[in-house]
mmCIF file of C-alpha atoms in Angstrom:
data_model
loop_
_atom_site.group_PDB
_atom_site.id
_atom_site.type_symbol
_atom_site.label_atom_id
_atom_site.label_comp_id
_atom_site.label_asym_id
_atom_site.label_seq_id
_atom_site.Cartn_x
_atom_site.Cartn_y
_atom_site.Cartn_z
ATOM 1 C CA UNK A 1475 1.465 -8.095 -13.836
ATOM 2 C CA UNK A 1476 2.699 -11.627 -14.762
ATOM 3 C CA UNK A 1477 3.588 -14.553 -12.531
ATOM 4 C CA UNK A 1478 7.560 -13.337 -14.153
ATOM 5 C CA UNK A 1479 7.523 -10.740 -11.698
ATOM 6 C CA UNK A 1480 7.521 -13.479 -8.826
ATOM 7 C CA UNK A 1481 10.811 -14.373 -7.337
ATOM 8 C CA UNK A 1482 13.064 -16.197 -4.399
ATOM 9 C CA UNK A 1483 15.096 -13.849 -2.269
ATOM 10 C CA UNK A 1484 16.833 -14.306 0.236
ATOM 11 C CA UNK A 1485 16.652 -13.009 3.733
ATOM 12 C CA UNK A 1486 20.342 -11.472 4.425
ATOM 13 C CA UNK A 1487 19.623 -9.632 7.263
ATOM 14 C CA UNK A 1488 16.450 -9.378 10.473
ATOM 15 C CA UNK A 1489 17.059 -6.845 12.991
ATOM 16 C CA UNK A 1490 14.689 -4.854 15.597
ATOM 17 C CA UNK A 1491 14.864 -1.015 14.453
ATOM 18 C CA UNK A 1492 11.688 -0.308 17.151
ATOM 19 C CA UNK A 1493 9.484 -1.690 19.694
ATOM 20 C CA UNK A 1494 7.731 -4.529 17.981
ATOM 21 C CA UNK A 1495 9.473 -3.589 14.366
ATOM 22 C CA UNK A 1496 11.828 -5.847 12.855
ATOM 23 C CA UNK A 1497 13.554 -4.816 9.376
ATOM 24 C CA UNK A 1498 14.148 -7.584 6.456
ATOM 25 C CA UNK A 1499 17.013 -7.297 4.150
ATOM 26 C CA UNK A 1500 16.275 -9.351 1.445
ATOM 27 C CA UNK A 1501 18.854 -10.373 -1.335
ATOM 28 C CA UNK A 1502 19.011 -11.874 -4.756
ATOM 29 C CA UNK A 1503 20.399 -15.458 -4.200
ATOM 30 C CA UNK A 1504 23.434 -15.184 -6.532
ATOM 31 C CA UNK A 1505 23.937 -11.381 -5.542
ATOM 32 C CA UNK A 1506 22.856 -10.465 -8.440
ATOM 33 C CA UNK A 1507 20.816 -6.784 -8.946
ATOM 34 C CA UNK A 1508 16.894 -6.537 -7.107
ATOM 35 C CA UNK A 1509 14.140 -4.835 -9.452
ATOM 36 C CA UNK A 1510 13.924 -1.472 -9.650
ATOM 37 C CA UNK A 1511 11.745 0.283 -8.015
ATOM 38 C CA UNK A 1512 9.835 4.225 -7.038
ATOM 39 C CA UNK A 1513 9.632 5.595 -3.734
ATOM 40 C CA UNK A 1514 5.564 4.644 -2.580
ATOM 41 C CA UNK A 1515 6.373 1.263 -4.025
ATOM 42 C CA UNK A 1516 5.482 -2.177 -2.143
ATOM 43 C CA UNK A 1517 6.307 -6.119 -2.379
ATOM 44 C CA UNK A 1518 3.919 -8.667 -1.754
ATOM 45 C CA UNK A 1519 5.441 -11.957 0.828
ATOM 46 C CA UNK A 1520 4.441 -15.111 -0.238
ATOM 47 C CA UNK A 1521 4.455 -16.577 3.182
ATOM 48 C CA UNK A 1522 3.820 -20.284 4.347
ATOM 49 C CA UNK A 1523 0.805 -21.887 4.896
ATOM 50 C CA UNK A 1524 -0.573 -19.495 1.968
ATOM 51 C CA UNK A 1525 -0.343 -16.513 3.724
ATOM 52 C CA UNK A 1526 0.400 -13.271 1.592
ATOM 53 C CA UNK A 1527 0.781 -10.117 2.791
ATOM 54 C CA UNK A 1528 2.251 -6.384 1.394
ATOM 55 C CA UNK A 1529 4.698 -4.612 2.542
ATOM 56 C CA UNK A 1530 6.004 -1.088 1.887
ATOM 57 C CA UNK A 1531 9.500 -0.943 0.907
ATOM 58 C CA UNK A 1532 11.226 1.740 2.612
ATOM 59 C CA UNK A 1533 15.285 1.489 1.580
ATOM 60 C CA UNK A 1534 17.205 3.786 -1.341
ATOM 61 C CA UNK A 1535 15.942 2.945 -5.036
ATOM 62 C CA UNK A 1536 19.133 3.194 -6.166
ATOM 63 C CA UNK A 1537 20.405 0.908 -4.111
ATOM 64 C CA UNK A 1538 19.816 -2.167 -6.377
ATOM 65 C CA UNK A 1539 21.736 -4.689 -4.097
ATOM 66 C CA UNK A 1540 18.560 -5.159 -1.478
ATOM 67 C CA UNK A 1541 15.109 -5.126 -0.707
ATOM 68 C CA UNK A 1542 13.885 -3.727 2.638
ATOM 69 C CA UNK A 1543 10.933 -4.122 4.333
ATOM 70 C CA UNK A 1544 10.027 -3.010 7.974
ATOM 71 C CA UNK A 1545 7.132 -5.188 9.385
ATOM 72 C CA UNK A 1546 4.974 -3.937 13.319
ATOM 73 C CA UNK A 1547 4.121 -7.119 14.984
ATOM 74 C CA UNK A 1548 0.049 -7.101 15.087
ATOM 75 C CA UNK A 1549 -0.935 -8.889 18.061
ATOM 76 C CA UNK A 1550 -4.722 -8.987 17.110
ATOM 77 C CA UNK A 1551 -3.616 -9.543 13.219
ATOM 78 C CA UNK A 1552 -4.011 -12.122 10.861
ATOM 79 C CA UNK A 1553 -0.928 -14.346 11.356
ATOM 80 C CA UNK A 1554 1.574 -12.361 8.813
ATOM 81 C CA UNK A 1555 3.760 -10.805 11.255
ATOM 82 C CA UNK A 1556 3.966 -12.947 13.741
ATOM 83 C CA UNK A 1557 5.223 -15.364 10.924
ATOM 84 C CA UNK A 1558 7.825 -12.826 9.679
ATOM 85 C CA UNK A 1559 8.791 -11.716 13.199
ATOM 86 C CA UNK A 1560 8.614 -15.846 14.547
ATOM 87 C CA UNK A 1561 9.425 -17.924 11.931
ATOM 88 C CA UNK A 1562 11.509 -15.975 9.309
ATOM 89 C CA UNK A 1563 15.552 -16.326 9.994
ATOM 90 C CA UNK A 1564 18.560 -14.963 8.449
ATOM 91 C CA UNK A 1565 18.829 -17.315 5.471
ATOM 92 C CA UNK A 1566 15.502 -17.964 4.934
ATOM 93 C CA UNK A 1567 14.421 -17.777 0.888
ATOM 94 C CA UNK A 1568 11.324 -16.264 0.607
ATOM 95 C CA UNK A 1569 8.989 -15.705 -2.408
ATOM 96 C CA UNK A 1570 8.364 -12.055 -2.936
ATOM 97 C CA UNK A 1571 6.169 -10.817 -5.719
ATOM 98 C CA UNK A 1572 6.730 -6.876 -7.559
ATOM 99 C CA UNK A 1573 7.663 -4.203 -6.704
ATOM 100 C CA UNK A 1574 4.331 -2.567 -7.317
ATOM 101 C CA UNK A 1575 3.673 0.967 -6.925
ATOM 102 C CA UNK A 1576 0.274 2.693 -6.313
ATOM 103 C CA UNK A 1577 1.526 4.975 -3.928
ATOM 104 C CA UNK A 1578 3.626 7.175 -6.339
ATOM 105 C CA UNK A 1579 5.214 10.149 -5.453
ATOM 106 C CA UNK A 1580 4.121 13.032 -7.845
ATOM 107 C CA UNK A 1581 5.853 16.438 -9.355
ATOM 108 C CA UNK A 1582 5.035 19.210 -6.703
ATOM 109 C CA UNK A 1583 6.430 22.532 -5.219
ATOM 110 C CA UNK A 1584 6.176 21.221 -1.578
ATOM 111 C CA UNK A 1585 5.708 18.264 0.197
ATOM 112 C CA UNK A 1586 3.343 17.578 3.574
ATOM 113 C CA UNK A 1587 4.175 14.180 4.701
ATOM 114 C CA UNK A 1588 2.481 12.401 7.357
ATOM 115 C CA UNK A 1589 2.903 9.127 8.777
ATOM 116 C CA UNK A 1590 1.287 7.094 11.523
ATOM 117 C CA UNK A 1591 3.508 4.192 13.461
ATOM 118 C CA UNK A 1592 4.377 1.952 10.532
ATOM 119 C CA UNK A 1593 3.043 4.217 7.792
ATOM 120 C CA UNK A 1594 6.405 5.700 7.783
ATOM 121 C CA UNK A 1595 7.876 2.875 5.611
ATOM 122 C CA UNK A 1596 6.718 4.029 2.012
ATOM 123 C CA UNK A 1597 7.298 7.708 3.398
ATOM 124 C CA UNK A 1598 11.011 7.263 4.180
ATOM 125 C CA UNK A 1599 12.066 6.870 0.425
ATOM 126 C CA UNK A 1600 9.732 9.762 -0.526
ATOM 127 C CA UNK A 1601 11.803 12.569 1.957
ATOM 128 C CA UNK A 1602 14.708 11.051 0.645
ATOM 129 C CA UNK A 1603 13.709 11.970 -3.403
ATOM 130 C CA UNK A 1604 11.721 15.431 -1.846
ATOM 131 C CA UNK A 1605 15.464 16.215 -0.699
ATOM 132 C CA UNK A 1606 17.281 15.155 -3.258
ATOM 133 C CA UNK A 1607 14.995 17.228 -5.605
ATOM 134 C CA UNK A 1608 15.617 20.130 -3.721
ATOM 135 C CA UNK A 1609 12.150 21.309 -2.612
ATOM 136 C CA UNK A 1610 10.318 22.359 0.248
ATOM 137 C CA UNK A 1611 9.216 19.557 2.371
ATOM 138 C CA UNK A 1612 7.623 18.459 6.151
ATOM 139 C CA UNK A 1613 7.387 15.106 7.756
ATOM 140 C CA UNK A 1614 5.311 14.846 10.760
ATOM 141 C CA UNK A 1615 5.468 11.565 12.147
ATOM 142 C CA UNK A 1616 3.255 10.129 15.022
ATOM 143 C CA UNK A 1617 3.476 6.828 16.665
ATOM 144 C CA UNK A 1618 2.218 5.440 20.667
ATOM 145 C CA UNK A 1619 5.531 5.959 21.686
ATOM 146 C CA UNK A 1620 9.089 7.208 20.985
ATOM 147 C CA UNK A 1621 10.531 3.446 21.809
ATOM 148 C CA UNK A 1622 7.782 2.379 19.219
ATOM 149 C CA UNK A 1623 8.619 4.747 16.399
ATOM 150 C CA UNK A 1624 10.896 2.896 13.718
ATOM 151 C CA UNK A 1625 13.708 4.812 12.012
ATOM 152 C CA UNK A 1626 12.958 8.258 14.521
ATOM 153 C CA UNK A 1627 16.020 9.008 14.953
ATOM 154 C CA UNK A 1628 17.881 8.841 12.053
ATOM 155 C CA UNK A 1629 14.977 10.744 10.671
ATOM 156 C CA UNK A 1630 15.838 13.828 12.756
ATOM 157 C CA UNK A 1631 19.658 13.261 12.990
ATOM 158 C CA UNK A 1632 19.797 13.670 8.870
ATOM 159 C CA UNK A 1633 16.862 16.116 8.030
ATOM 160 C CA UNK A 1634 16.821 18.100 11.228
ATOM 161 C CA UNK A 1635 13.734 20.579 12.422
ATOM 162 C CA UNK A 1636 12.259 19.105 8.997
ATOM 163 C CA UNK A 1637 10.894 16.347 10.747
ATOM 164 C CA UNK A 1638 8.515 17.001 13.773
ATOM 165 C CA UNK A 1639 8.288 13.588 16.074
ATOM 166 C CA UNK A 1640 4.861 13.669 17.746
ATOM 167 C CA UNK A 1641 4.394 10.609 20.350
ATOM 168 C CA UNK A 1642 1.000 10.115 21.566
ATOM 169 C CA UNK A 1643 1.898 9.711 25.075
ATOM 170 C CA UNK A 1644 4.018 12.631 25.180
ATOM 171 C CA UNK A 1645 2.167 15.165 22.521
ATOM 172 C CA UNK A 1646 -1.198 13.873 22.104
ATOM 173 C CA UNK A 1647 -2.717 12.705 18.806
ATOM 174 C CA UNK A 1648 -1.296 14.480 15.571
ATOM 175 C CA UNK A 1649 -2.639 18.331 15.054
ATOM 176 C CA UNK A 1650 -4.855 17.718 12.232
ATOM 177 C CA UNK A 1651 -6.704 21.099 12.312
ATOM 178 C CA UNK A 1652 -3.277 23.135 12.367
ATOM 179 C CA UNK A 1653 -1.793 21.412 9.765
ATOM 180 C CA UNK A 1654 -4.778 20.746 7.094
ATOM 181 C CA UNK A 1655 -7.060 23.357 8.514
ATOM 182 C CA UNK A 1656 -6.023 26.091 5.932
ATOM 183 C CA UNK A 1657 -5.145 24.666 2.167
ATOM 184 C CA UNK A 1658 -1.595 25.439 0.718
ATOM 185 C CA UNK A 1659 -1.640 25.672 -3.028
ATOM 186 C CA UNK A 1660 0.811 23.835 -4.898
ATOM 187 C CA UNK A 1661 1.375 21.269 -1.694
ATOM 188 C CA UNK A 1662 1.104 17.574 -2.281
ATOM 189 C CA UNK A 1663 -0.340 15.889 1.168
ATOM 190 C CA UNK A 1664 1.327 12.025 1.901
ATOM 191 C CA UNK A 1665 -0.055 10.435 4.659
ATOM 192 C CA UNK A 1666 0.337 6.219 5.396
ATOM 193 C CA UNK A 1667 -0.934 5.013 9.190
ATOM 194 C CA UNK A 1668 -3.553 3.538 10.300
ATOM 195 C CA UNK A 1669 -7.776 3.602 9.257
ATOM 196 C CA UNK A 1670 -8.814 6.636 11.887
ATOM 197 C CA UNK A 1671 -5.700 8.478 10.859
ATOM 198 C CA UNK A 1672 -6.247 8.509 6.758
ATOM 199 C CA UNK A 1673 -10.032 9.111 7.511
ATOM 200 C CA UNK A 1674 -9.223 11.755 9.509
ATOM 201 C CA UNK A 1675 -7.446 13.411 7.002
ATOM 202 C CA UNK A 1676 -9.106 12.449 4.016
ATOM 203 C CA UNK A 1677 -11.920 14.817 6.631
ATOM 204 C CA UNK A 1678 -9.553 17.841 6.677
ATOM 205 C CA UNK A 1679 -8.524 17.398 3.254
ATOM 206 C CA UNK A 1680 -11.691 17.359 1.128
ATOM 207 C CA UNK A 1681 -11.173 20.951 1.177
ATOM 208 C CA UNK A 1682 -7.831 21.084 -0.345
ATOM 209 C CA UNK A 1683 -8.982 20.044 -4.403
ATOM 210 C CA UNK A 1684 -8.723 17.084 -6.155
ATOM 211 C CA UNK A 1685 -5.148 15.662 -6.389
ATOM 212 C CA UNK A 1686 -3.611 16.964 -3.458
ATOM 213 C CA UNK A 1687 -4.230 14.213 -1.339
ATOM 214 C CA UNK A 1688 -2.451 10.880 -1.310
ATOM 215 C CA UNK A 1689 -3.123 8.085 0.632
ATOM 216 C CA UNK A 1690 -2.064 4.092 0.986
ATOM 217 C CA UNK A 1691 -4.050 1.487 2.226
ATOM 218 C CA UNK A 1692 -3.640 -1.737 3.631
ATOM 219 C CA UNK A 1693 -6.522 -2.568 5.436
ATOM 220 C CA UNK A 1694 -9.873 -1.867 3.647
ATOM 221 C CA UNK A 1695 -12.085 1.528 4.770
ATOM 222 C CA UNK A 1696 -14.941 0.622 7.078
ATOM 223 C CA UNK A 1697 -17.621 0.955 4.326
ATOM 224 C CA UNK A 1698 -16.106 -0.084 1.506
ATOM 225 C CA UNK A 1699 -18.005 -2.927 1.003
ATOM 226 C CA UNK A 1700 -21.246 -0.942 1.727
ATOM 227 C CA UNK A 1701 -24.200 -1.671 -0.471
ATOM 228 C CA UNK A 1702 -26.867 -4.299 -2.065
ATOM 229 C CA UNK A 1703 -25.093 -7.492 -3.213
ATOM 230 C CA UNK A 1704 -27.009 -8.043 -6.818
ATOM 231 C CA UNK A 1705 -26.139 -10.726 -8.931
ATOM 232 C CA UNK A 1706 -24.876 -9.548 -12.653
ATOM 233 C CA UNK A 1707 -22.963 -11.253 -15.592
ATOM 234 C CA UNK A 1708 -19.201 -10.569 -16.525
ATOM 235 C CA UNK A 1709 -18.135 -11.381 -20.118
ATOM 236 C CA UNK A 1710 -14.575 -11.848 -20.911
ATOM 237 C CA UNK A 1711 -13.102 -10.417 -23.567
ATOM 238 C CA UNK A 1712 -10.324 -12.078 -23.916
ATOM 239 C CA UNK A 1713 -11.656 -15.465 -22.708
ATOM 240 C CA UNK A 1714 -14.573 -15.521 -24.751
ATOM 241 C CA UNK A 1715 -16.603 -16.286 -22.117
ATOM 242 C CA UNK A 1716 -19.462 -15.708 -19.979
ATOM 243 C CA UNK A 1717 -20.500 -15.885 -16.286
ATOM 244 C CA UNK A 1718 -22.393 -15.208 -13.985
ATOM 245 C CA UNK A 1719 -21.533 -13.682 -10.925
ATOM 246 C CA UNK A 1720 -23.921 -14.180 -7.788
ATOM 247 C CA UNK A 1721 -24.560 -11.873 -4.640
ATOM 248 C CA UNK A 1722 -22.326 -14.287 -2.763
ATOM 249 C CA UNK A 1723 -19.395 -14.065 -4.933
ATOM 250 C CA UNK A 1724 -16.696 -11.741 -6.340
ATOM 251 C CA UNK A 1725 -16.101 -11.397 -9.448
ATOM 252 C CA UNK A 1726 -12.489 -12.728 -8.769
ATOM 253 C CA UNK A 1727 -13.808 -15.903 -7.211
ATOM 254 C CA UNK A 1728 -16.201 -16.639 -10.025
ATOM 255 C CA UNK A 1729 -13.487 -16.393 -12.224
ATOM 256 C CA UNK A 1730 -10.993 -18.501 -10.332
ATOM 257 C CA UNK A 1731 -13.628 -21.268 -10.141
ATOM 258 C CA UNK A 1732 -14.306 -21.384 -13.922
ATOM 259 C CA UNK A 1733 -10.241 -22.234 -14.279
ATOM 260 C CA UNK A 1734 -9.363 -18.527 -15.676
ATOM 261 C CA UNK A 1735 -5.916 -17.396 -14.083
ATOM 262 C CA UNK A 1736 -5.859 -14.035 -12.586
ATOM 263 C CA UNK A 1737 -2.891 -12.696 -9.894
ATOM 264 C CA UNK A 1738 -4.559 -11.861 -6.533
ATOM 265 C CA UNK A 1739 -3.426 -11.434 -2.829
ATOM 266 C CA UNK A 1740 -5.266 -9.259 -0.322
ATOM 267 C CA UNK A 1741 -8.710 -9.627 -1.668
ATOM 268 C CA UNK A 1742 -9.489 -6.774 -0.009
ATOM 269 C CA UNK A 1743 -9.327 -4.096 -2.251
ATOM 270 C CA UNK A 1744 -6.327 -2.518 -1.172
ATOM 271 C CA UNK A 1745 -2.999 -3.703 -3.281
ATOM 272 C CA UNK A 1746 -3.658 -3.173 -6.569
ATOM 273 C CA UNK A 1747 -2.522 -6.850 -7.757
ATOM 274 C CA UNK A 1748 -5.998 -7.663 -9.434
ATOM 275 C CA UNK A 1749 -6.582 -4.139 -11.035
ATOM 276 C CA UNK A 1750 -8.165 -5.286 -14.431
ATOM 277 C CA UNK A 1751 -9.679 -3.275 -17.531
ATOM 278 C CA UNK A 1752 -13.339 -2.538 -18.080
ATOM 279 C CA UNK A 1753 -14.392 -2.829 -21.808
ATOM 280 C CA UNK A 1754 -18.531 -1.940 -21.112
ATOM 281 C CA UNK A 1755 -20.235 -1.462 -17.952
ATOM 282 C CA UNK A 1756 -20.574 0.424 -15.109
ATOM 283 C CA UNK A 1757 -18.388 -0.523 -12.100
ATOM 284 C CA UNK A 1758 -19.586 -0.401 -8.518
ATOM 285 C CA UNK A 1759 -16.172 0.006 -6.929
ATOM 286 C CA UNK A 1760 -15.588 -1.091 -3.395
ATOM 287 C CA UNK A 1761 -11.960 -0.852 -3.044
ATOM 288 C CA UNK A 1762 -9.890 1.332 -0.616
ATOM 289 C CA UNK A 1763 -7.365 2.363 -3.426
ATOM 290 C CA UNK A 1764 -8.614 4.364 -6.372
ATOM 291 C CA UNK A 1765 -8.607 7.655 -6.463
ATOM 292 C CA UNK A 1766 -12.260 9.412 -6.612
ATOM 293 C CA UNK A 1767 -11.390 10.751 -10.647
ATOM 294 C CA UNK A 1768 -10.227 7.170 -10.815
ATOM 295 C CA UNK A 1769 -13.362 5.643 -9.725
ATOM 296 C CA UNK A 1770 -15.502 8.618 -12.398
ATOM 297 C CA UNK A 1771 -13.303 6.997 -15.173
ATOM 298 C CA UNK A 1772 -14.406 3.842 -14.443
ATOM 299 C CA UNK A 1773 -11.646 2.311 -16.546
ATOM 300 C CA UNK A 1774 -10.297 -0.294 -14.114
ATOM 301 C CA UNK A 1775 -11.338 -2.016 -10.576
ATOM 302 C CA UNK A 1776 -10.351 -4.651 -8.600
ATOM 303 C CA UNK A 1777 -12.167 -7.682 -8.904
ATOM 304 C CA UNK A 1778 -12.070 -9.146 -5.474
ATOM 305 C CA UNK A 1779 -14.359 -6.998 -3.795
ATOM 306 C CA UNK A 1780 -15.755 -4.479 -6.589
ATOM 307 C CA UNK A 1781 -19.025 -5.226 -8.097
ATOM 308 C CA UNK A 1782 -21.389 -4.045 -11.286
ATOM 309 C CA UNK A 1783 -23.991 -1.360 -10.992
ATOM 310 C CA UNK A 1784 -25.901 -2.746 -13.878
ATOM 311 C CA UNK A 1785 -26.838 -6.352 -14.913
ATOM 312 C CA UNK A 1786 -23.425 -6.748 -17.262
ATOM 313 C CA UNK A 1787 -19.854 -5.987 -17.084
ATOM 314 C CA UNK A 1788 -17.247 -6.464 -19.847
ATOM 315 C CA UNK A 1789 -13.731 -7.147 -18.894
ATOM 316 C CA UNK A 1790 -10.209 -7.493 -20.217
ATOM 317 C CA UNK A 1791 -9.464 -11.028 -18.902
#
């Protein structure tokens, strides 16, 4: 990714579409056409006061006059939606950097789609092409409430008893054990919500085969960052250079400081935007977004929070 796929939209349109939800409709400044993008896909915001935060987009690919976002208010988050919900107005340009997609939806027979509160965002877009394709699909779709579940009703008024609506307060927590308990060959498994949701069903799912679960991220697993902290030396390939990397630093930081240019936002682990080549080495990955075949391969990891199991890494930068 290059700093080209950075841009000014503008916001065209803010409206609630659930309790604490509001839904951006953001617009080329000259009307001209928005990127194109996959269903799974997100945008980073390139906030004030240098916050950055992703969001999932959840409108029609092929509609290439807008981007939409839906953002939850986070009372006990870091200051990115209560900017967007307080500060952002109908007008307002606003940097956006992407689309990006590590979420992708895959080829498969049939479709289990699960979504927690906002997780339904990136999962909206993926019925929608499961639909159009003309296979067999499921949404079930949890939230606290119904007043608190965006887009629930247009959900069921256009895809009918496909969609099962499960509020907490009226159905209890989702039925994990019903629905994963039993693998179904040839059935791709979406799921987008919260940390005790994905764990719960990366659980259930362990028994399903490799592949057949798909997850997105964007807070970090509890123990991703689990482990020593050892100090270890990164050479650049394309840089020519050499540095060290101490217990107290990521690799991105280290890199930063020595004046080499590399895109970044959550430096967490979970967006993708750092994902950078690995020429020699081992990696000791500590993201929340590679696959586990991904992480065998050890071709790639993200540099703000992933580490080297040996004394030397070599890296495309």
């Amino acid at each position: 990714m290059t700093a080209m796929d950075e841009r000014e939209l503008v916001l065209a349109r803010k409206e609630r579409v659930a309790e604490g939800v509001v839904c951006l409709t953001l617009r080329e400044p000259d009307g001209g056409a928005v990127p194109e993008w996959t269903p799974g896909a997100h945008v980073d915001l390139l906030l004030a006061d240098g916050l950055e935060r992703q969001y999932s987009l959840c409108g029609d690919p092929a509609d290439r006059s807008a981007l939409t976002v839906a953002v939850l208010r986070e009372p006990q988050g870091r200051g990115g939606s209560a900017f967007v919900h307080d500060r952002l107005t109908e007008g307002t340009r606003v940097r956006v950097r992407g689309p990006r997609n590590n979420f992708a939806l895959v080829d498969a027979p049939r479709y289990l789609f699960l979504a927690g509160g906002i997780g339904i965002t990136p999962i909206l877009p993926m019925v929608a092409e499961a639909d159009a394709r003309g296979v067999d699909w499921r949404l079930v779709y949890g939230g606290r409430t119904r007043t608190s579940m965006a887009f629930a009703g247009e959900l069921v008024a256009k895809y009918g008893d496909r969609v099962s609506l499960r509020p907490q307060d009226e159905t209890g927590l989702l039925p994990l054990d019903s629905l994963l308990g039993t693998p179904e060959p040839d059935t791709a498994v979406y799921c987008c919500g919260p940390e005790p949701l994905l764990a719960a069903v990366e659980q259930r799912c362990a028994a399903w085969g490799p592949g057949a679960l798909h997850v997105e991220r964007f807070s970090p697993k509890a123990d991703a960052d689990a482990g020593p902290r050892e100090s270890f030396e990164v050479e650049l390939a394309v840089s020519g250079r050499t540095l060290p990397v101490p217990a107290d630093k990521s690799i991105l930081e280290v890199v930063e400081e020595a004046g080499i240019p590399v895109l970044s936002s959550c430096q967490e682990g979970t967006c993708g935007t750092c994902e950078t080549e690995v020429r020699e080495g081992v990696p000791d990955h500590r993201d929340s977004l590679l696959t586990e075949e991904e992480r065998a391969a050890g071709e790639t990891m993200m540099i703000c929070v992933s580490r080297s199991c040996g004394p030397r890494l070599v890296l495309e930068l």
